[in-house]
């Protein structure tokens, strides 16, 4: 386990029910994670180290798992499995849920039936009018001997959310929708794993439930009233697409929509007047609804009755939906989207229970639409009048806060149970002796104008400076005699204590001065050093920096002469000295970018001494040469060895291979960005390749400051022409991330004039996507741009992604023949691509 000082305390509990072993991890705060089954092992990777007693899980779930092993400093838990199992996983706030599913569990046994109340005259009359007597089956009470399990997969797409029901055999089905309720009826009873539909993975679905009858299964979905449904069959699988709503997303939680949903199924031949022997529902609301209002079948065999909300007045026990709105556990994650036609800066902060969202351009907001999007997470939303800005004041359920993201020019706020904090701190410096006089300076690019704000609830005035760079804010209070700077998730919030405070946005940041002169105390050398101490971390290495010193000083034309000298020296040595010389030669070849040649030397070393695999230097160099050759999977196999778990350098190379291979990208990118200084002492050939990948990793996680720093380091290496194109491509991506869209487009236009073909092709795609999102070009213009790339760069993941993007654009403009033809080419040319199956489904 990781040391307590570094790890989060995590509790874990397990339960076994109906062939599903559920493991629940509770963290102090939300954590990114991924889980997979590999080589009969359950592998769970967390973004942060976990500390806790996880061995007890194996005792309670001994049919499924063995005692776990902790790896990677507590970030990875490995549970050996006792058989072949399926896997489900999702998260809710700070809770991570892992489900190990037995694909062939023992038949379920029905609960002991209880005598039902005597039916009312109305119920008896209704039953007698039906052609087939029916008995209602409450939610969650499947009949006995239902052993078939159906997994559910989900996928989020730009214009729709996709649900795939993985039936093993062909099944008849039908789809219906009424208001917010969509129903999918399968003509066979089965246990449908709807957990992914209740884990907030799809924005268009607010939950699901499933009911099993004697010869059918009905899945109910809560969707927006304006969403349309598309569905089709793919082999034995059933695919349902929920299209984005044309209006607000008014889908209620599934518990509100149909807490006591029932399915009418054909019963054995019994008189309709004696519905005794009904199964007891598992919830009070279900039981009472079933007893007081039996359903009747008016259609064919196993036909569903419309799922309706329970009659609250007729129940004595409160329904789940009646929980107070202040309970964050009952709140679904929601997203608010605000679209703009031009770049705008934003500020987000909390004060006195209110959440403030402020933009530096004025517009009228459709509050009803936002309230519908916010669901039960928002208690109220108001727009404060302003001629200079758009000011929104929100009240949310306690503990519910937004994280921020952007889609083109749109700002998107994802609300869930989480702390409100910035991802990138804005640095505030005290400058008592600046040429402009005593001032405070907040270093942030692309800041908006200062906006005065009256906080009527607190009774004071604020000055708010929105900024364009995403998730740039103030992490703590800065208190001075004449002003206070308040914490924020985005932007800068100032509370003046004097009347002559001046707040001015300049090119490099935000300047705070006063005509009466700010009273500031300069930092002493000791205080400044201590302030920086927290951000400076020593990096542990396997190869000391001076290992590469000679290679870094090597002139471009000296390689062949130096290699010849090393080979001559090697030919005159024997025994252990020869092995040492070979290792030096392998390092020399690797440092100069000759991965294949270095790999050949390493194989000779191993053939002479098989035990060399236990040497950490040898193992790291083997993994690094595989990486250099583009053999990322092979590199990962070597670099994941436990002997390489305890140094930053080896874990950095492992993260680089993960990012390049597309495996656990977010966590790996975060590590690369945090430990990016690892690549700085390397010889130029390695430094440039790793440095560009590290810059890309910083872009992936949205760390603009780190990305710009690494890009600056690479620019000092006197880059070659093709490297200039690659650096300019990254520069454009950083500018787009920071909100400088014009600068991004200019950078990519320069790349398109360059020599590096992969960068040129990527620049065309990035520029077209950005211009399309800004509505500067139309879909037909984007198609024309991308069509030219089909002959500029062929093969690999790039061509697959290009064909898929082109196919979607053709479909968007209504050119279905070209769209289907292009998607068919992507699916048939790249059958080994993991997303090829999804492309096939998009063609229907």
mmCIF file of N, CA and C in Angstrom, residues 259-337:
data_model
loop_
_atom_site.group_PDB
_atom_site.id
_atom_site.type_symbol
_atom_site.label_atom_id
_atom_site.label_comp_id
_atom_site.label_asym_id
_atom_site.label_seq_id
_atom_site.Cartn_x
_atom_site.Cartn_y
_atom_site.Cartn_z
ATOM 1 N N UNK A 259 -41.935 4.879 -10.561
ATOM 2 C CA UNK A 259 -41.397 4.165 -9.399
ATOM 3 C C UNK A 259 -42.032 2.812 -9.169
ATOM 4 N N UNK A 260 -43.251 2.600 -9.658
ATOM 5 C CA UNK A 260 -43.931 1.315 -9.430
ATOM 6 C C UNK A 260 -44.400 0.752 -10.757
ATOM 7 N N UNK A 261 -43.509 0.802 -11.753
ATOM 8 C CA UNK A 261 -43.878 0.339 -13.084
ATOM 9 C C UNK A 261 -44.197 -1.143 -13.058
ATOM 10 N N UNK A 262 -45.197 -1.550 -13.869
ATOM 11 C CA UNK A 262 -45.619 -2.943 -13.880
ATOM 12 C C UNK A 262 -45.700 -3.451 -15.300
ATOM 13 N N UNK A 263 -45.601 -4.745 -15.420
ATOM 14 C CA UNK A 263 -45.740 -5.406 -16.702
ATOM 15 C C UNK A 263 -46.893 -6.381 -16.600
ATOM 16 N N UNK A 264 -47.798 -6.358 -17.546
ATOM 17 C CA UNK A 264 -48.896 -7.321 -17.547
ATOM 18 C C UNK A 264 -48.455 -8.569 -18.271
ATOM 19 N N UNK A 265 -48.496 -9.675 -17.617
ATOM 20 C CA UNK A 265 -48.074 -10.935 -18.223
ATOM 21 C C UNK A 265 -49.191 -11.947 -18.088
ATOM 22 N N UNK A 266 -49.217 -12.875 -18.987
ATOM 23 C CA UNK A 266 -50.271 -13.883 -18.958
ATOM 24 C C UNK A 266 -50.072 -14.808 -17.770
ATOM 25 N N UNK A 267 -51.130 -14.994 -17.013
ATOM 26 C CA UNK A 267 -51.052 -15.827 -15.819
ATOM 27 C C UNK A 267 -51.549 -17.219 -16.134
ATOM 28 N N UNK A 268 -51.309 -18.186 -15.251
ATOM 29 C CA UNK A 268 -51.940 -19.492 -15.411
ATOM 30 C C UNK A 268 -53.451 -19.344 -15.363
ATOM 31 N N UNK A 269 -54.131 -20.358 -15.825
ATOM 32 C CA UNK A 269 -55.583 -20.282 -15.927
ATOM 33 C C UNK A 269 -56.181 -20.258 -14.525
ATOM 34 N N UNK A 270 -56.534 -19.022 -14.088
ATOM 35 C CA UNK A 270 -57.169 -18.823 -12.796
ATOM 36 C C UNK A 270 -58.307 -17.841 -12.981
ATOM 37 N N UNK A 271 -59.310 -17.887 -12.137
ATOM 38 C CA UNK A 271 -60.376 -16.899 -12.235
ATOM 39 C C UNK A 271 -59.809 -15.507 -11.996
ATOM 40 N N UNK A 272 -60.298 -14.556 -12.768
ATOM 41 C CA UNK A 272 -59.806 -13.184 -12.631
ATOM 42 C C UNK A 272 -60.169 -12.582 -11.303
ATOM 43 N N UNK A 273 -61.239 -13.134 -10.654
ATOM 44 C CA UNK A 273 -61.704 -12.525 -9.404
ATOM 45 C C UNK A 273 -60.828 -12.915 -8.222
ATOM 46 N N UNK A 274 -59.871 -13.863 -8.417
ATOM 47 C CA UNK A 274 -59.075 -14.339 -7.288
ATOM 48 C C UNK A 274 -57.591 -14.180 -7.602
ATOM 49 N N UNK A 275 -57.100 -12.975 -7.540
ATOM 50 C CA UNK A 275 -55.681 -12.776 -7.850
ATOM 51 C C UNK A 275 -54.786 -13.058 -6.668
ATOM 52 N N UNK A 276 -55.104 -14.057 -5.860
ATOM 53 C CA UNK A 276 -54.270 -14.382 -4.710
ATOM 54 C C UNK A 276 -52.990 -15.029 -5.170
ATOM 55 N N UNK A 277 -51.995 -15.026 -4.317
ATOM 56 C CA UNK A 277 -50.711 -15.629 -4.645
ATOM 57 C C UNK A 277 -49.811 -14.713 -5.440
ATOM 58 N N UNK A 278 -50.124 -13.426 -5.434
ATOM 59 C CA UNK A 278 -49.281 -12.447 -6.116
ATOM 60 C C UNK A 278 -47.930 -12.341 -5.433
ATOM 61 N N UNK A 279 -46.822 -12.233 -6.195
ATOM 62 C CA UNK A 279 -45.530 -12.027 -5.525
ATOM 63 C C UNK A 279 -45.515 -10.712 -4.773
ATOM 64 N N UNK A 280 -44.811 -10.702 -3.645
ATOM 65 C CA UNK A 280 -44.710 -9.482 -2.853
ATOM 66 C C UNK A 280 -43.647 -8.591 -3.467
ATOM 67 N N UNK A 281 -43.967 -7.316 -3.641
ATOM 68 C CA UNK A 281 -42.986 -6.381 -4.208
ATOM 69 C C UNK A 281 -41.899 -6.105 -3.200
ATOM 70 N N UNK A 282 -40.738 -5.686 -3.722
ATOM 71 C CA UNK A 282 -39.596 -5.474 -2.832
ATOM 72 C C UNK A 282 -39.595 -4.088 -2.202
ATOM 73 N N UNK A 283 -40.480 -3.181 -2.657
ATOM 74 C CA UNK A 283 -40.586 -1.868 -2.046
ATOM 75 C C UNK A 283 -42.021 -1.632 -1.646
ATOM 76 N N UNK A 284 -42.190 -0.783 -0.640
ATOM 77 C CA UNK A 284 -43.538 -0.509 -0.160
ATOM 78 C C UNK A 284 -44.372 0.124 -1.245
ATOM 79 N N UNK A 285 -43.787 1.057 -1.994
ATOM 80 C CA UNK A 285 -44.547 1.743 -3.029
ATOM 81 C C UNK A 285 -44.999 0.757 -4.084
ATOM 82 N N UNK A 286 -44.124 -0.169 -4.504
ATOM 83 C CA UNK A 286 -44.483 -1.137 -5.523
ATOM 84 C C UNK A 286 -45.588 -2.046 -5.024
ATOM 85 N N UNK A 287 -45.452 -2.487 -3.781
ATOM 86 C CA UNK A 287 -46.419 -3.433 -3.241
ATOM 87 C C UNK A 287 -47.804 -2.833 -3.184
ATOM 88 N N UNK A 288 -47.910 -1.595 -2.702
ATOM 89 C CA UNK A 288 -49.218 -1.009 -2.565
ATOM 90 C C UNK A 288 -49.816 -0.699 -3.911
ATOM 91 N N UNK A 289 -49.003 -0.235 -4.823
ATOM 92 C CA UNK A 289 -49.532 0.070 -6.145
ATOM 93 C C UNK A 289 -50.032 -1.198 -6.815
ATOM 94 N N UNK A 290 -49.296 -2.301 -6.651
ATOM 95 C CA UNK A 290 -49.711 -3.560 -7.261
ATOM 96 C C UNK A 290 -50.993 -4.074 -6.646
ATOM 97 N N UNK A 291 -51.168 -3.847 -5.352
ATOM 98 C CA UNK A 291 -52.338 -4.380 -4.672
ATOM 99 C C UNK A 291 -53.582 -3.578 -4.972
ATOM 100 N N UNK A 292 -53.437 -2.275 -5.141
ATOM 101 C CA UNK A 292 -54.603 -1.425 -5.305
ATOM 102 C C UNK A 292 -55.004 -1.201 -6.727
ATOM 103 N N UNK A 293 -54.092 -1.433 -7.692
ATOM 104 C CA UNK A 293 -54.403 -1.124 -9.084
ATOM 105 C C UNK A 293 -53.846 -2.177 -10.008
ATOM 106 N N UNK A 294 -54.471 -3.364 -10.077
ATOM 107 C CA UNK A 294 -53.950 -4.401 -10.959
ATOM 108 C C UNK A 294 -54.028 -3.971 -12.398
ATOM 109 N N UNK A 295 -53.020 -4.382 -13.200
ATOM 110 C CA UNK A 295 -53.000 -4.018 -14.605
ATOM 111 C C UNK A 295 -53.804 -5.025 -15.394
ATOM 112 N N UNK A 296 -54.263 -4.613 -16.564
ATOM 113 C CA UNK A 296 -55.007 -5.504 -17.434
ATOM 114 C C UNK A 296 -54.372 -5.530 -18.781
ATOM 115 N N UNK A 297 -54.340 -6.699 -19.419
ATOM 116 C CA UNK A 297 -53.753 -6.841 -20.735
ATOM 117 C C UNK A 297 -54.818 -6.663 -21.780
ATOM 118 N N UNK A 298 -54.667 -5.641 -22.624
ATOM 119 C CA UNK A 298 -55.630 -5.411 -23.694
ATOM 120 C C UNK A 298 -55.036 -5.729 -25.046
ATOM 121 N N UNK A 299 -53.807 -6.132 -25.063
ATOM 122 C CA UNK A 299 -53.176 -6.494 -26.322
ATOM 123 C C UNK A 299 -52.776 -7.941 -26.247
ATOM 124 N N UNK A 300 -51.837 -8.329 -27.098
ATOM 125 C CA UNK A 300 -51.485 -9.740 -27.199
ATOM 126 C C UNK A 300 -50.700 -10.247 -26.035
ATOM 127 N N UNK A 301 -50.195 -11.426 -26.201
ATOM 128 C CA UNK A 301 -49.477 -12.164 -25.162
ATOM 129 C C UNK A 301 -48.258 -11.400 -24.690
ATOM 130 N N UNK A 302 -48.185 -11.185 -23.362
ATOM 131 C CA UNK A 302 -47.021 -10.535 -22.778
ATOM 132 C C UNK A 302 -46.909 -9.068 -23.114
ATOM 133 N N UNK A 303 -47.957 -8.417 -23.597
ATOM 134 C CA UNK A 303 -47.875 -7.003 -23.991
ATOM 135 C C UNK A 303 -47.728 -6.136 -22.765
ATOM 136 N N UNK A 304 -46.958 -5.033 -22.866
ATOM 137 C CA UNK A 304 -46.750 -4.174 -21.697
ATOM 138 C C UNK A 304 -47.892 -3.210 -21.496
ATOM 139 N N UNK A 305 -48.173 -2.914 -20.255
ATOM 140 C CA UNK A 305 -49.089 -1.835 -19.910
ATOM 141 C C UNK A 305 -48.263 -0.572 -19.760
ATOM 142 N N UNK A 306 -48.826 0.592 -20.127
ATOM 143 C CA UNK A 306 -48.087 1.850 -20.018
ATOM 144 C C UNK A 306 -47.599 2.048 -18.591
ATOM 145 N N UNK A 307 -46.325 2.399 -18.457
ATOM 146 C CA UNK A 307 -45.746 2.607 -17.136
ATOM 147 C C UNK A 307 -46.161 3.972 -16.627
ATOM 148 N N UNK A 308 -46.834 4.035 -15.487
ATOM 149 C CA UNK A 308 -47.370 5.289 -14.967
ATOM 150 C C UNK A 308 -46.828 5.540 -13.577
ATOM 151 N N UNK A 309 -46.754 6.812 -13.174
ATOM 152 C CA UNK A 309 -46.325 7.101 -11.801
ATOM 153 C C UNK A 309 -47.305 6.524 -10.796
ATOM 154 N N UNK A 310 -46.764 6.130 -9.652
ATOM 155 C CA UNK A 310 -47.637 5.605 -8.601
ATOM 156 C C UNK A 310 -48.543 6.701 -8.076
ATOM 157 N N UNK A 311 -49.743 6.314 -7.633
ATOM 158 C CA UNK A 311 -50.680 7.258 -7.042
ATOM 159 C C UNK A 311 -50.236 7.540 -5.617
ATOM 160 N N UNK A 312 -49.621 8.713 -5.436
ATOM 161 C CA UNK A 312 -49.034 9.023 -4.129
ATOM 162 C C UNK A 312 -50.088 9.053 -3.047
ATOM 163 N N UNK A 313 -51.282 9.528 -3.404
ATOM 164 C CA UNK A 313 -52.334 9.646 -2.392
ATOM 165 C C UNK A 313 -52.759 8.297 -1.855
ATOM 166 N N UNK A 314 -52.554 7.236 -2.644
ATOM 167 C CA UNK A 314 -53.015 5.921 -2.222
ATOM 168 C C UNK A 314 -51.973 5.138 -1.471
ATOM 169 N N UNK A 315 -50.808 5.686 -1.286
ATOM 170 C CA UNK A 315 -49.753 4.955 -0.586
ATOM 171 C C UNK A 315 -49.540 5.564 0.782
ATOM 172 N N UNK A 316 -49.193 4.732 1.716
ATOM 173 C CA UNK A 316 -48.921 5.223 3.058
ATOM 174 C C UNK A 316 -47.441 5.460 3.265
ATOM 175 N N UNK A 317 -46.611 4.639 2.638
ATOM 176 C CA UNK A 317 -45.163 4.835 2.765
ATOM 177 C C UNK A 317 -44.696 5.837 1.723
ATOM 178 N N UNK A 318 -43.770 6.735 2.055
ATOM 179 C CA UNK A 318 -43.324 7.736 1.077
ATOM 180 C C UNK A 318 -42.523 7.079 -0.021
ATOM 181 N N UNK A 319 -42.716 7.550 -1.247
ATOM 182 C CA UNK A 319 -41.938 7.050 -2.386
ATOM 183 C C UNK A 319 -40.553 7.644 -2.345
ATOM 184 N N UNK A 320 -39.633 6.998 -3.087
ATOM 185 C CA UNK A 320 -38.246 7.478 -3.102
ATOM 186 C C UNK A 320 -38.152 8.882 -3.628
ATOM 187 N N UNK A 321 -39.040 9.236 -4.541
ATOM 188 C CA UNK A 321 -38.956 10.558 -5.159
ATOM 189 C C UNK A 321 -39.332 11.669 -4.209
ATOM 190 N N UNK A 322 -39.909 11.338 -3.059
ATOM 191 C CA UNK A 322 -40.346 12.380 -2.147
ATOM 192 C C UNK A 322 -39.260 12.813 -1.180
ATOM 193 N N UNK A 323 -38.032 12.354 -1.388
ATOM 194 C CA UNK A 323 -36.924 12.761 -0.538
ATOM 195 C C UNK A 323 -36.701 14.255 -0.682
ATOM 196 N N UNK A 324 -36.218 14.913 0.341
ATOM 197 C CA UNK A 324 -36.019 16.359 0.246
ATOM 198 C C UNK A 324 -35.019 16.695 -0.830
ATOM 199 N N UNK A 325 -35.196 17.814 -1.531
ATOM 200 C CA UNK A 325 -34.302 18.159 -2.631
ATOM 201 C C UNK A 325 -32.911 18.523 -2.183
ATOM 202 N N UNK A 326 -32.725 18.700 -0.881
ATOM 203 C CA UNK A 326 -31.400 19.069 -0.419
ATOM 204 C C UNK A 326 -30.477 17.891 -0.234
ATOM 205 N N UNK A 327 -30.969 16.669 -0.433
ATOM 206 C CA UNK A 327 -30.118 15.491 -0.253
ATOM 207 C C UNK A 327 -29.322 15.242 -1.512
ATOM 208 N N UNK A 328 -27.989 15.474 -1.507
ATOM 209 C CA UNK A 328 -27.218 15.312 -2.738
ATOM 210 C C UNK A 328 -27.193 13.900 -3.259
ATOM 211 N N UNK A 329 -27.461 12.892 -2.399
ATOM 212 C CA UNK A 329 -27.464 11.519 -2.883
ATOM 213 C C UNK A 329 -28.574 11.237 -3.874
ATOM 214 N N UNK A 330 -29.645 12.082 -3.856
ATOM 215 C CA UNK A 330 -30.766 11.871 -4.763
ATOM 216 C C UNK A 330 -30.647 12.689 -6.041
ATOM 217 N N UNK A 331 -29.558 13.387 -6.236
ATOM 218 C CA UNK A 331 -29.414 14.314 -7.360
ATOM 219 C C UNK A 331 -28.643 13.641 -8.487
ATOM 220 N N UNK A 332 -29.221 13.691 -9.676
ATOM 221 C CA UNK A 332 -28.549 13.157 -10.859
ATOM 222 C C UNK A 332 -27.557 14.185 -11.378
ATOM 223 N N UNK A 333 -26.457 13.720 -11.962
ATOM 224 C CA UNK A 333 -25.503 14.625 -12.592
ATOM 225 C C UNK A 333 -26.158 15.265 -13.815
ATOM 226 N N UNK A 334 -26.003 16.573 -13.953
ATOM 227 C CA UNK A 334 -26.614 17.306 -15.071
ATOM 228 C C UNK A 334 -25.575 18.252 -15.666
ATOM 229 N N UNK A 335 -25.864 18.733 -16.869
ATOM 230 C CA UNK A 335 -24.960 19.653 -17.559
ATOM 231 C C UNK A 335 -25.748 20.854 -18.069
ATOM 232 N N UNK A 336 -25.197 22.043 -17.864
ATOM 233 C CA UNK A 336 -25.739 23.270 -18.441
ATOM 234 C C UNK A 336 -24.811 23.714 -19.563
ATOM 235 N N UNK A 337 -25.381 24.004 -20.713
ATOM 236 C CA UNK A 337 -24.601 24.422 -21.872
ATOM 237 C C UNK A 337 -25.035 25.818 -22.296
#
